[in-house]
Amino acid sequence: MRLLPAIDLIDGKIVRLTEGDFNTEEQYGDPYEKLKEWQGRVPMLHLIDLEGAKAGEPRHLDVVRFAKTCGFFVQTGGGIRSEEALDAVMATGADRVLLGTKAFTDSDFLNRALAKYGDRVAVALDAYDGIVAVNGWQEATDLKDIDAAKGLVDRGVKTILYTDIGSDGKLNGPNLERMKALREAVSVTLIASGGVTTEADVEALQAAGIDEAVVGKALLSGQVSLDDLIEWEARHA
């Protein structure tokens, strides 16, 4: 299993939220310094523009560009709701770009994105109690996560990042029930996000057939170290 350390951004700072609530913001310093600290130690990075997700347009493309100069495989997203924004993010050299809100509200946009950028386009499927949320997790839809995932695969999406909002930032472990249900429903690359805190969480996700997992607050808060992450990935490769 591949593990992706996460950096979420607001106002040029690394932050973490709990359950996507912007009122729970905790700051963890400068992203450039963190990227330099991680450079050469881990290959992949999950870099999310939370400010952009809320505003509806990317706000931290400079950080994405810097991450690429550091040699990371960069998975990034947040606020990509126009073709111009998608082109701008792709121009940073990002390896995998996550579409969220727009993937569920504008089917033509998703079709054009996939046609233009192929497997570099992934979709962030964010859900609370199995119901898809959009607009920076602030708005619930009437879509069920399993139905949404199947629909994305039918459209040609090859990678889905699933965030269980109820687990995010709580350090209580991932929602294995939802991850197992999704794994049974779709056969594309599936990434778990939300609550991944211990090696036991990694083992459980791997046993469920999950391909990749994002580790955020547990790493930034010091509950686990980057060395832990590197060792876990090596043991579960």
Coordinates of C-alpha atoms in Angstrom, one line a residue:
M1 CA 0.0 0.0 0.0
R2 CA 1.2 3.5 -0.8
L3 CA 0.9 6.2 1.8
L4 CA 0.6 9.9 1.1
P5 CA 1.5 12.5 3.7
A6 CA -1.0 15.3 3.5
I7 CA -0.6 19.1 3.5
D8 CA -3.8 21.2 3.6
L9 CA -3.5 24.9 2.9
I10 CA -5.3 28.1 4.1
D11 CA -3.7 31.5 3.8
G12 CA -0.3 30.1 2.9
K13 CA -0.2 28.0 6.1
I14 CA -0.5 24.2 6.7
V15 CA -3.7 23.6 8.6
R16 CA -5.9 20.7 9.7
L17 CA -9.7 20.8 10.2
T18 CA -11.9 18.4 12.0
E19 CA -14.8 17.0 9.9
G20 CA -14.2 19.8 7.4
D21 CA -15.3 22.5 9.8
F22 CA -13.3 25.7 9.1
N23 CA -14.0 26.8 12.7
T24 CA -11.7 24.0 13.9
E25 CA -8.6 25.2 12.1
E26 CA -5.3 24.2 13.6
Q27 CA -2.1 25.6 12.1
Y28 CA 1.1 23.6 11.5
G29 CA 3.5 26.1 10.0
D30 CA 5.0 26.9 6.6
P31 CA 4.4 24.5 3.7
Y32 CA 7.7 25.4 2.0
E33 CA 9.7 24.4 5.1
K34 CA 7.7 21.2 5.5
L35 CA 8.2 20.2 1.9
K36 CA 12.0 20.8 2.2
E37 CA 11.9 18.7 5.4
W38 CA 10.2 15.8 3.6
Q39 CA 12.1 16.1 0.3
G40 CA 13.8 12.9 -0.7
R41 CA 12.2 10.9 2.1
V42 CA 8.8 10.1 0.7
P43 CA 7.9 9.9 -3.0
M44 CA 4.2 11.0 -2.9
L45 CA 2.3 13.9 -1.5
H46 CA -1.3 14.8 -1.0
L47 CA -1.6 18.6 -1.3
I48 CA -5.0 20.2 -0.8
D49 CA -6.0 23.8 -1.2
L50 CA -8.8 24.2 1.4
E51 CA -9.0 27.9 0.9
G52 CA -9.5 27.3 -2.8
A53 CA -12.1 24.7 -2.1
K54 CA -14.1 27.2 -0.1
A55 CA -13.5 30.0 -2.5
G56 CA -14.2 28.0 -5.7
E57 CA -10.8 28.7 -7.3
P58 CA -7.2 27.6 -6.6
R59 CA -5.3 29.8 -4.3
H60 CA -2.0 28.0 -3.7
L61 CA -0.5 27.0 -7.1
D62 CA 2.9 28.4 -6.0
V63 CA 3.1 25.6 -3.3
V64 CA 2.2 23.0 -5.9
R65 CA 4.9 24.2 -8.2
F66 CA 7.4 24.2 -5.4
A67 CA 6.4 20.6 -4.4
K68 CA 7.2 19.5 -8.0
T69 CA 10.6 21.2 -7.9
C70 CA 11.3 19.1 -4.8
G71 CA 10.7 15.9 -6.8
F72 CA 7.4 14.7 -5.3
F73 CA 4.6 12.9 -7.1
V74 CA 1.9 15.5 -6.3
Q75 CA -1.7 14.7 -5.9
T76 CA -3.6 18.0 -5.5
G77 CA -7.0 19.6 -5.6
G78 CA -9.2 22.3 -4.2
G79 CA -11.4 24.8 -6.0
I80 CA -11.0 23.4 -9.5
R81 CA -14.4 24.5 -11.0
S82 CA -13.5 25.8 -14.4
E83 CA -11.5 24.6 -17.3
E84 CA -9.1 27.6 -16.8
A85 CA -8.5 26.5 -13.2
L86 CA -7.9 22.9 -14.3
D87 CA -5.5 24.0 -17.0
A88 CA -3.6 26.2 -14.4
V89 CA -3.3 23.4 -12.0
M90 CA -2.1 20.9 -14.6
A91 CA 0.4 23.5 -15.8
T92 CA 2.2 23.3 -12.4
G93 CA 3.2 19.8 -13.4
A94 CA 0.9 18.1 -10.8
D95 CA 0.8 14.3 -11.4
R96 CA -2.7 13.7 -10.3
V97 CA -5.4 16.4 -10.0
L98 CA -8.5 15.9 -7.9
L99 CA -11.9 17.2 -9.1
G100 CA -14.5 17.5 -6.4
T101 CA -17.6 19.6 -6.6
K102 CA -17.5 20.1 -10.4
A103 CA -17.3 16.4 -11.0
F104 CA -20.8 16.0 -9.5
T105 CA -22.5 19.1 -10.7
D106 CA -21.3 19.4 -14.3
S107 CA -21.0 16.1 -16.2
D108 CA -19.8 17.8 -19.3
F109 CA -16.9 19.4 -17.4
L110 CA -15.8 16.0 -16.1
N111 CA -16.0 14.5 -19.6
R112 CA -13.9 17.2 -21.1
A113 CA -11.3 17.0 -18.3
L114 CA -11.0 13.2 -18.8
A115 CA -10.7 13.6 -22.6
K116 CA -8.0 16.2 -22.2
Y117 CA -5.9 14.9 -19.3
G118 CA -6.8 11.2 -19.0
D119 CA -5.5 9.4 -16.0
R120 CA -4.1 12.5 -14.5
V121 CA -7.7 13.4 -13.5
A122 CA -9.0 11.8 -10.3
V123 CA -12.1 12.5 -8.4
A124 CA -12.4 13.3 -4.7
L125 CA -15.6 11.6 -3.4
D126 CA -16.3 13.2 0.0
A127 CA -19.1 11.8 2.1
Y128 CA -20.7 12.1 5.5
D129 CA -22.7 9.0 6.6
G130 CA -22.5 7.8 3.0
I131 CA -23.9 11.0 1.5
V132 CA -21.8 12.9 -0.9
A133 CA -20.9 16.5 0.1
V134 CA -19.7 19.3 -2.2
N135 CA -18.5 22.9 -2.0
G136 CA -15.7 22.3 0.4
W137 CA -17.8 19.8 2.3
Q138 CA -20.2 22.5 3.2
E139 CA -23.2 21.2 1.2
A140 CA -24.8 17.8 1.2
T141 CA -26.2 16.3 -2.0
D142 CA -28.8 13.6 -2.6
L143 CA -26.1 11.2 -3.9
K144 CA -25.1 8.1 -2.1
D145 CA -21.4 7.4 -2.1
I146 CA -21.6 3.9 -3.7
D147 CA -23.9 5.1 -6.5
A148 CA -21.6 8.1 -7.1
A149 CA -18.5 5.9 -7.3
K150 CA -20.1 3.5 -9.8
G151 CA -21.2 6.5 -11.9
L152 CA -17.7 7.9 -11.9
V153 CA -16.2 4.6 -13.0
D154 CA -18.8 4.3 -15.8
R155 CA -17.7 7.7 -17.0
G156 CA -14.0 6.6 -17.2
V157 CA -12.6 7.8 -13.9
K158 CA -9.6 5.6 -13.0
T159 CA -8.8 6.9 -9.5
I160 CA -11.2 7.8 -6.6
L161 CA -10.1 9.5 -3.4
Y162 CA -12.7 8.7 -0.7
T163 CA -12.8 10.9 2.3
D164 CA -15.1 9.9 5.2
I165 CA -15.8 13.4 6.6
G166 CA -17.0 12.0 9.9
S167 CA -13.6 10.4 10.5
D168 CA -11.4 13.3 9.2
G169 CA -9.1 14.9 11.7
K170 CA -10.4 12.8 14.7
L171 CA -7.4 10.3 14.9
N172 CA -9.9 7.5 15.5
G173 CA -9.2 5.4 12.5
P174 CA -10.8 5.2 9.1
N175 CA -14.3 4.1 8.3
L176 CA -13.6 0.6 7.2
E177 CA -17.2 -0.3 6.6
R178 CA -17.5 2.4 3.9
M179 CA -14.1 1.6 2.4
K180 CA -14.9 -2.1 2.2
A181 CA -18.3 -1.3 0.5
L182 CA -16.6 0.9 -2.0
R183 CA -13.9 -1.7 -2.8
E184 CA -16.6 -4.2 -3.5
A185 CA -18.4 -1.7 -5.7
V186 CA -15.5 -0.5 -7.9
S187 CA -12.3 -1.9 -9.2
V188 CA -10.4 1.4 -10.0
T189 CA -7.5 2.8 -7.8
L190 CA -9.1 3.6 -4.5
I191 CA -7.5 6.0 -2.0
A192 CA -8.7 6.2 1.7
S193 CA -8.7 9.5 3.5
G194 CA -9.9 10.4 7.0
G195 CA -8.8 9.0 10.3
V196 CA -5.7 7.0 9.2
T197 CA -3.6 7.1 12.4
T198 CA -1.9 3.8 13.2
E199 CA -0.1 1.0 11.5
A200 CA -3.2 -1.2 12.4
D201 CA -5.3 1.3 10.3
V202 CA -2.9 0.8 7.4
E203 CA -3.1 -3.0 7.8
A204 CA -6.9 -3.0 7.9
L205 CA -7.1 -0.8 4.8
Q206 CA -4.6 -3.1 2.9
A207 CA -6.7 -6.1 4.0
A208 CA -9.7 -4.4 2.5
G209 CA -8.0 -4.0 -0.8
I210 CA -7.4 -0.3 -0.7
D211 CA -4.6 0.9 -2.9
E212 CA -3.4 4.1 -1.2
A213 CA -4.1 6.0 2.0
V214 CA -3.7 9.6 3.0
V215 CA -2.1 10.4 6.4
G216 CA -2.7 14.0 7.6
K217 CA -3.4 15.1 11.2
A218 CA -1.7 12.1 12.8
L219 CA 1.6 13.0 11.0
L220 CA 1.4 16.8 11.5
S221 CA 0.4 16.6 15.2
G222 CA 3.3 14.2 15.9
Q223 CA 1.2 11.2 16.8
V224 CA 3.2 9.4 14.1
S225 CA 6.5 10.4 12.5
L226 CA 7.6 10.5 8.9
D227 CA 9.9 7.6 9.8
D228 CA 6.9 5.6 11.0
L229 CA 5.2 6.3 7.7
I230 CA 8.2 5.2 5.7
E231 CA 8.5 2.0 7.7
W232 CA 4.8 1.2 7.5
E233 CA 4.9 1.6 3.7
A234 CA 7.9 -0.6 3.4
R235 CA 6.3 -3.3 5.5
H236 CA 3.1 -3.2 3.5
A237 CA 4.5 -2.8 0.1

